[in-house]
């Protein structure tokens, strides 16, 4: 671990300080741009997703409706003497591992936690008693307007803006279903005890897709393009004590009924291919289904792509089935109809209709008549059925509105069954959400790319694929820095730069071996060395990072043609 | 204005609702990506700037040090009855224009505002008396940590992270000065009364450069590359009642001494070229120097690039000379030394040195001796000179520390002049900050690109340059949609898509004129029309948006070669 953090420092990424906010390093930024660039090509452009950018600040009402204000919480306990705060499940887990053997505390509810703390007599690190576990909301709160502003939160996910703008997005897609939208941006979670590095920070970059589909047709038109992708699946029921992944082709997994729809496996497979093209070691990846206890409040099923690092299995991508939860919530809370209406082959249907004698009704209920009538008009088929039954049985109907019971006499209210022709169907779309934690993926990529040379463990290498490496090539010379060779170095650099290849040069007096080492530490895939003879015979040596193999290119003017395309590709260079 | 907002709606940009946060429209996102892409090429890549991404959440201590917590304020007045809040300068300006003729209230201080409100007897819109003007901070506040968290703010500019990381950036630049860093991201200002559109929103995208230079050498190495750029300058002293711009070439402006350094004019000229390449109407642009009253608290001089729209002159780019203000602030507040040390030709210098007799000193001052000695050691040359003089005259020196006066007897303290060799110089860099408001630039671009055809004012056009247009080309056919022509349409679309050109097709039964109109409204530069004869003679018609001119391309397979490059370029198509 010491070795790794030294190497990170040399590479110029991450923070040595364990900052809880993300860290501004130029190399971090270059990596993030490369990762997001590939993501854009493999998801947004590949599937014509509608990309939007939405604000981080979000009015509180949105999270009232979405349930986040009430349910996006962690449970904490407080040292009754020092007043220190601890995240209850993490504290219990650590306490268990040092007192009573290991135990899984992830996803424990308030009740469960409370019982466990009591039963085990858990004390604070200072040996004091702890408070009862209680919930704290994980969103950052602020106010819109500098004085007495309206309550607002920083978004904990980019999803809500995509839900709220569903109608506009549908319009942009010419009214056609299904479709996906996408948003890349910061998300904010007010973690109780953020850890160092990029794994648990309070502000992080997410890339999220919301795929809107008809709940009656949850296939994906392109599923056959990923049929052959083999996923290391760890379904919920396999997660016992000795739970092992099983490697299953998407086609077989779908046929076996491992997924509740065709959209989740499609995106899991695409995400798998994405991680592979980034250069993640796919032998250290698994696709794990959430246990019912660990699902978010909006999720009906979720599969995570987890990547193994020295910090354990790390959730990097989640593909959650949010069902119709979110759009239903917003429809209930506001006067929106985030729904889709599609024409259907006309069918005759029997439907219940309400008939109010307005004159009598108005006289009887006076000031309350309008509200009551409005309420009656929103009753659905089932509720109308009850009213009908009551009218038939008792000659009157009891209606509850505004917390008050009203008795409506039968003479002013009727419910009749009529046959109508129905030409359209209105539904709330089901949402599948593939969500990517970009910083975590970057962290895993750094760890997986890192190794030391067998012959000398101090010689470390980052084996980034050329299209991901912040610097793709280095150009050096063997002779003195002011010479004909230097001219060739600059010209090679320019040839490569014109092709969009980022180049490093090094005119220092360090030995060539020392320079190669430094370039390996920077993860530069190839080095071009201009030899003593180059000005005479035009040749140049290319040295490949991973194998240290060297090859002669006869004409340095052809470096672009010889390796240029490869340097922009997703292929490893040998 | 009604016409414009209709056109915006058809184009699919901006918000019809006048939202105070930015609006998530897919087309907005496409524009932002194009504008930021050009910015990245013309600034970051062109000048090898060190780009970083930094968190929005910022600990309060940063803004204590930078002065924002105290001085990043607006003044407001409050209706004493309704408790409504108004931004004092805006309210006064509007009040003046309806009661007492126009008056400029921008940049008025607290005192001035207070006097003006009293002298004019300004009342609230409801006719009530108003409170005294008072300051409110414009930053969004929150807390790091969900319970009893540490005070934090959302950044009002991306600059501070670049200052705080100056040492790391200098290291990334191999210790070489001068250099620039860059950051693109959201900034947040808790405006009192945000207006609609993109001009004054609470969350917006900024692209900022911090250029760090030696305060003794404020030239820019590339200034001659922009010598010929003619800027419409409005210097502070010209801003009287009839202040007019003067068009001056950068070379002449520098020679005339209009700027205090060579860096501001360099970036103003580059920004000018940037706006031109975006497609801004440069006849509606001016470069205005801030009046001393309107400068931000950190700024010693500032020039804005303002663009004229139906909302008046709008500040879109600011190039501010922040001097050494920010780095000095952070050096004072924390134990950092955000400075640069450079070797100089060794010179002999006479310097004053302090000499304390530790034994006597300790005995005399006991518990206070350490603090006092520390204080004495931080005295600069001037202060040491005073001590020396006092010792010589009175045989003792008076020192103030911790709010207490101490008398140090001459027998335990000496100040001697010694000759030393100085080999290095340490300085705090001067910062020039070019700062771009991306949403505002987009808004201006939309207004400037908009016009109606002379023959029919209902036929509106957005004349986006091809490299900025969200959609670069449309392909349609004249005949029935299921035909040999359709095949050609799809093939042309694929040829262009392969070159990275975004294409629109339209197989609807609308007339060709109607389709051209719609494409004009979308700002699509060219339309390829597959004629009835195309399947036989391979020809295709290209129609140019701005002129409506049509031209025949003999072989549709060559559309890529004929116009492909132009469609990716920054040139208008004719």
PDB file of N, CA and C in Angstrom, chain B residues 7 43 77 80 96 119 132 223 252 271 284 301 306 357 377 385 390 395 410 423 426 440-441 457 494 535 562:
ATOM      1  N   UNK B   7     -38.987  31.588 -30.922  1.00  0.00           N
ATOM      2  CA  UNK B   7     -37.938  30.909 -31.685  1.00  0.00           C
ATOM      3  C   UNK B   7     -37.075  30.047 -30.762  1.00  0.00           C
ATOM      4  N   UNK B  43      -7.799  27.874 -25.610  1.00  0.00           N
ATOM      5  CA  UNK B  43      -7.085  28.333 -24.419  1.00  0.00           C
ATOM      6  C   UNK B  43      -6.249  27.215 -23.801  1.00  0.00           C
ATOM      7  N   UNK B  77     -32.469  46.380   0.903  1.00  0.00           N
ATOM      8  CA  UNK B  77     -33.377  47.106   1.795  1.00  0.00           C
ATOM      9  C   UNK B  77     -34.611  46.240   1.992  1.00  0.00           C
ATOM     10  N   UNK B  80     -40.494  47.642   5.618  1.00  0.00           N
ATOM     11  CA  UNK B  80     -40.642  47.486   7.074  1.00  0.00           C
ATOM     12  C   UNK B  80     -41.984  46.852   7.458  1.00  0.00           C
ATOM     13  N   UNK B  96     -35.389  55.504  -9.500  1.00  0.00           N
ATOM     14  CA  UNK B  96     -34.927  56.745 -10.130  1.00  0.00           C
ATOM     15  C   UNK B  96     -35.532  56.893 -11.517  1.00  0.00           C
ATOM     16  N   UNK B 119     -32.307  60.767   1.144  1.00  0.00           N
ATOM     17  CA  UNK B 119     -32.472  62.060   0.476  1.00  0.00           C
ATOM     18  C   UNK B 119     -33.669  62.048  -0.464  1.00  0.00           C
ATOM     19  N   UNK B 132     -32.904  50.697   6.602  1.00  0.00           N
ATOM     20  CA  UNK B 132     -31.567  51.107   6.153  1.00  0.00           C
ATOM     21  C   UNK B 132     -31.000  50.006   5.246  1.00  0.00           C
ATOM     22  N   UNK B 223       2.426  37.969 -26.886  1.00  0.00           N
ATOM     23  CA  UNK B 223       1.629  39.167 -27.162  1.00  0.00           C
ATOM     24  C   UNK B 223       1.693  39.573 -28.632  1.00  0.00           C
ATOM     25  N   UNK B 252      -0.982  49.049 -30.535  1.00  0.00           N
ATOM     26  CA  UNK B 252      -1.060  50.470 -30.218  1.00  0.00           C
ATOM     27  C   UNK B 252      -1.548  50.697 -28.795  1.00  0.00           C
ATOM     28  N   UNK B 271      -9.698  36.243 -26.157  1.00  0.00           N
ATOM     29  CA  UNK B 271     -11.129  36.085 -25.873  1.00  0.00           C
ATOM     30  C   UNK B 271     -11.958  36.689 -27.004  1.00  0.00           C
ATOM     31  N   UNK B 284     -21.251  44.235 -32.013  1.00  0.00           N
ATOM     32  CA  UNK B 284     -22.033  44.444 -30.796  1.00  0.00           C
ATOM     33  C   UNK B 284     -21.233  44.027 -29.559  1.00  0.00           C
ATOM     34  N   UNK B 301      -7.426  45.955 -11.247  1.00  0.00           N
ATOM     35  CA  UNK B 301      -7.879  46.511 -12.525  1.00  0.00           C
ATOM     36  C   UNK B 301      -8.649  45.409 -13.220  1.00  0.00           C
ATOM     37  N   UNK B 306     -18.041  43.031 -23.002  1.00  0.00           N
ATOM     38  CA  UNK B 306     -19.490  43.116 -22.880  1.00  0.00           C
ATOM     39  C   UNK B 306     -20.120  42.932 -24.259  1.00  0.00           C
ATOM     40  N   UNK B 357      20.352  37.829  23.468  1.00  0.00           N
ATOM     41  CA  UNK B 357      21.073  37.086  24.515  1.00  0.00           C
ATOM     42  C   UNK B 357      20.040  36.212  25.212  1.00  0.00           C
ATOM     43  N   UNK B 377      11.722  37.742  15.783  1.00  0.00           N
ATOM     44  CA  UNK B 377      12.337  37.105  14.614  1.00  0.00           C
ATOM     45  C   UNK B 377      11.566  37.301  13.317  1.00  0.00           C
ATOM     46  N   UNK B 385      14.931  48.269  11.594  1.00  0.00           N
ATOM     47  CA  UNK B 385      15.554  49.595  11.580  1.00  0.00           C
ATOM     48  C   UNK B 385      15.056  50.448  12.733  1.00  0.00           C
ATOM     49  N   UNK B 390      15.854  52.900  18.158  1.00  0.00           N
ATOM     50  CA  UNK B 390      15.383  53.043  19.535  1.00  0.00           C
ATOM     51  C   UNK B 390      16.462  52.601  20.527  1.00  0.00           C
ATOM     52  N   UNK B 395      18.595  53.082  24.605  1.00  0.00           N
ATOM     53  CA  UNK B 395      19.195  51.956  25.325  1.00  0.00           C
ATOM     54  C   UNK B 395      18.207  50.845  25.602  1.00  0.00           C
ATOM     55  N   UNK B 410      18.529  47.050  26.415  1.00  0.00           N
ATOM     56  CA  UNK B 410      19.558  46.961  25.386  1.00  0.00           C
ATOM     57  C   UNK B 410      20.594  45.876  25.637  1.00  0.00           C
ATOM     58  N   UNK B 423      21.468  34.932  -3.058  1.00  0.00           N
ATOM     59  CA  UNK B 423      21.514  34.124  -4.283  1.00  0.00           C
ATOM     60  C   UNK B 423      20.132  33.836  -4.848  1.00  0.00           C
ATOM     61  N   UNK B 426      12.580  35.617  -3.587  1.00  0.00           N
ATOM     62  CA  UNK B 426      11.289  34.972  -3.352  1.00  0.00           C
ATOM     63  C   UNK B 426      10.181  35.995  -3.583  1.00  0.00           C
ATOM     64  N   UNK B 440     -24.018  32.960 -20.372  1.00  0.00           N
ATOM     65  CA  UNK B 440     -24.253  34.285 -20.928  1.00  0.00           C
ATOM     66  C   UNK B 440     -23.771  34.381 -22.370  1.00  0.00           C
ATOM     67  N   UNK B 441     -22.602  33.794 -22.623  1.00  0.00           N
ATOM     68  CA  UNK B 441     -22.081  33.800 -23.993  1.00  0.00           C
ATOM     69  C   UNK B 441     -23.055  33.063 -24.911  1.00  0.00           C
ATOM     70  N   UNK B 457     -41.626  37.640 -42.243  1.00  0.00           N
ATOM     71  CA  UNK B 457     -40.999  37.729 -40.918  1.00  0.00           C
ATOM     72  C   UNK B 457     -41.311  36.528 -40.021  1.00  0.00           C
ATOM     73  N   UNK B 494     -25.251   8.464 -43.363  1.00  0.00           N
ATOM     74  CA  UNK B 494     -24.175   7.631 -42.808  1.00  0.00           C
ATOM     75  C   UNK B 494     -22.795   8.143 -43.192  1.00  0.00           C
ATOM     76  N   UNK B 535     -31.780   8.834 -57.978  1.00  0.00           N
ATOM     77  CA  UNK B 535     -31.423   7.419 -58.121  1.00  0.00           C
ATOM     78  C   UNK B 535     -30.855   7.130 -59.503  1.00  0.00           C
ATOM     79  N   UNK B 562     -17.111  17.137 -50.644  1.00  0.00           N
ATOM     80  CA  UNK B 562     -17.492  18.460 -51.122  1.00  0.00           C
ATOM     81  C   UNK B 562     -17.725  19.456 -49.979  1.00  0.00           C
TER      82      UNK B 562
END
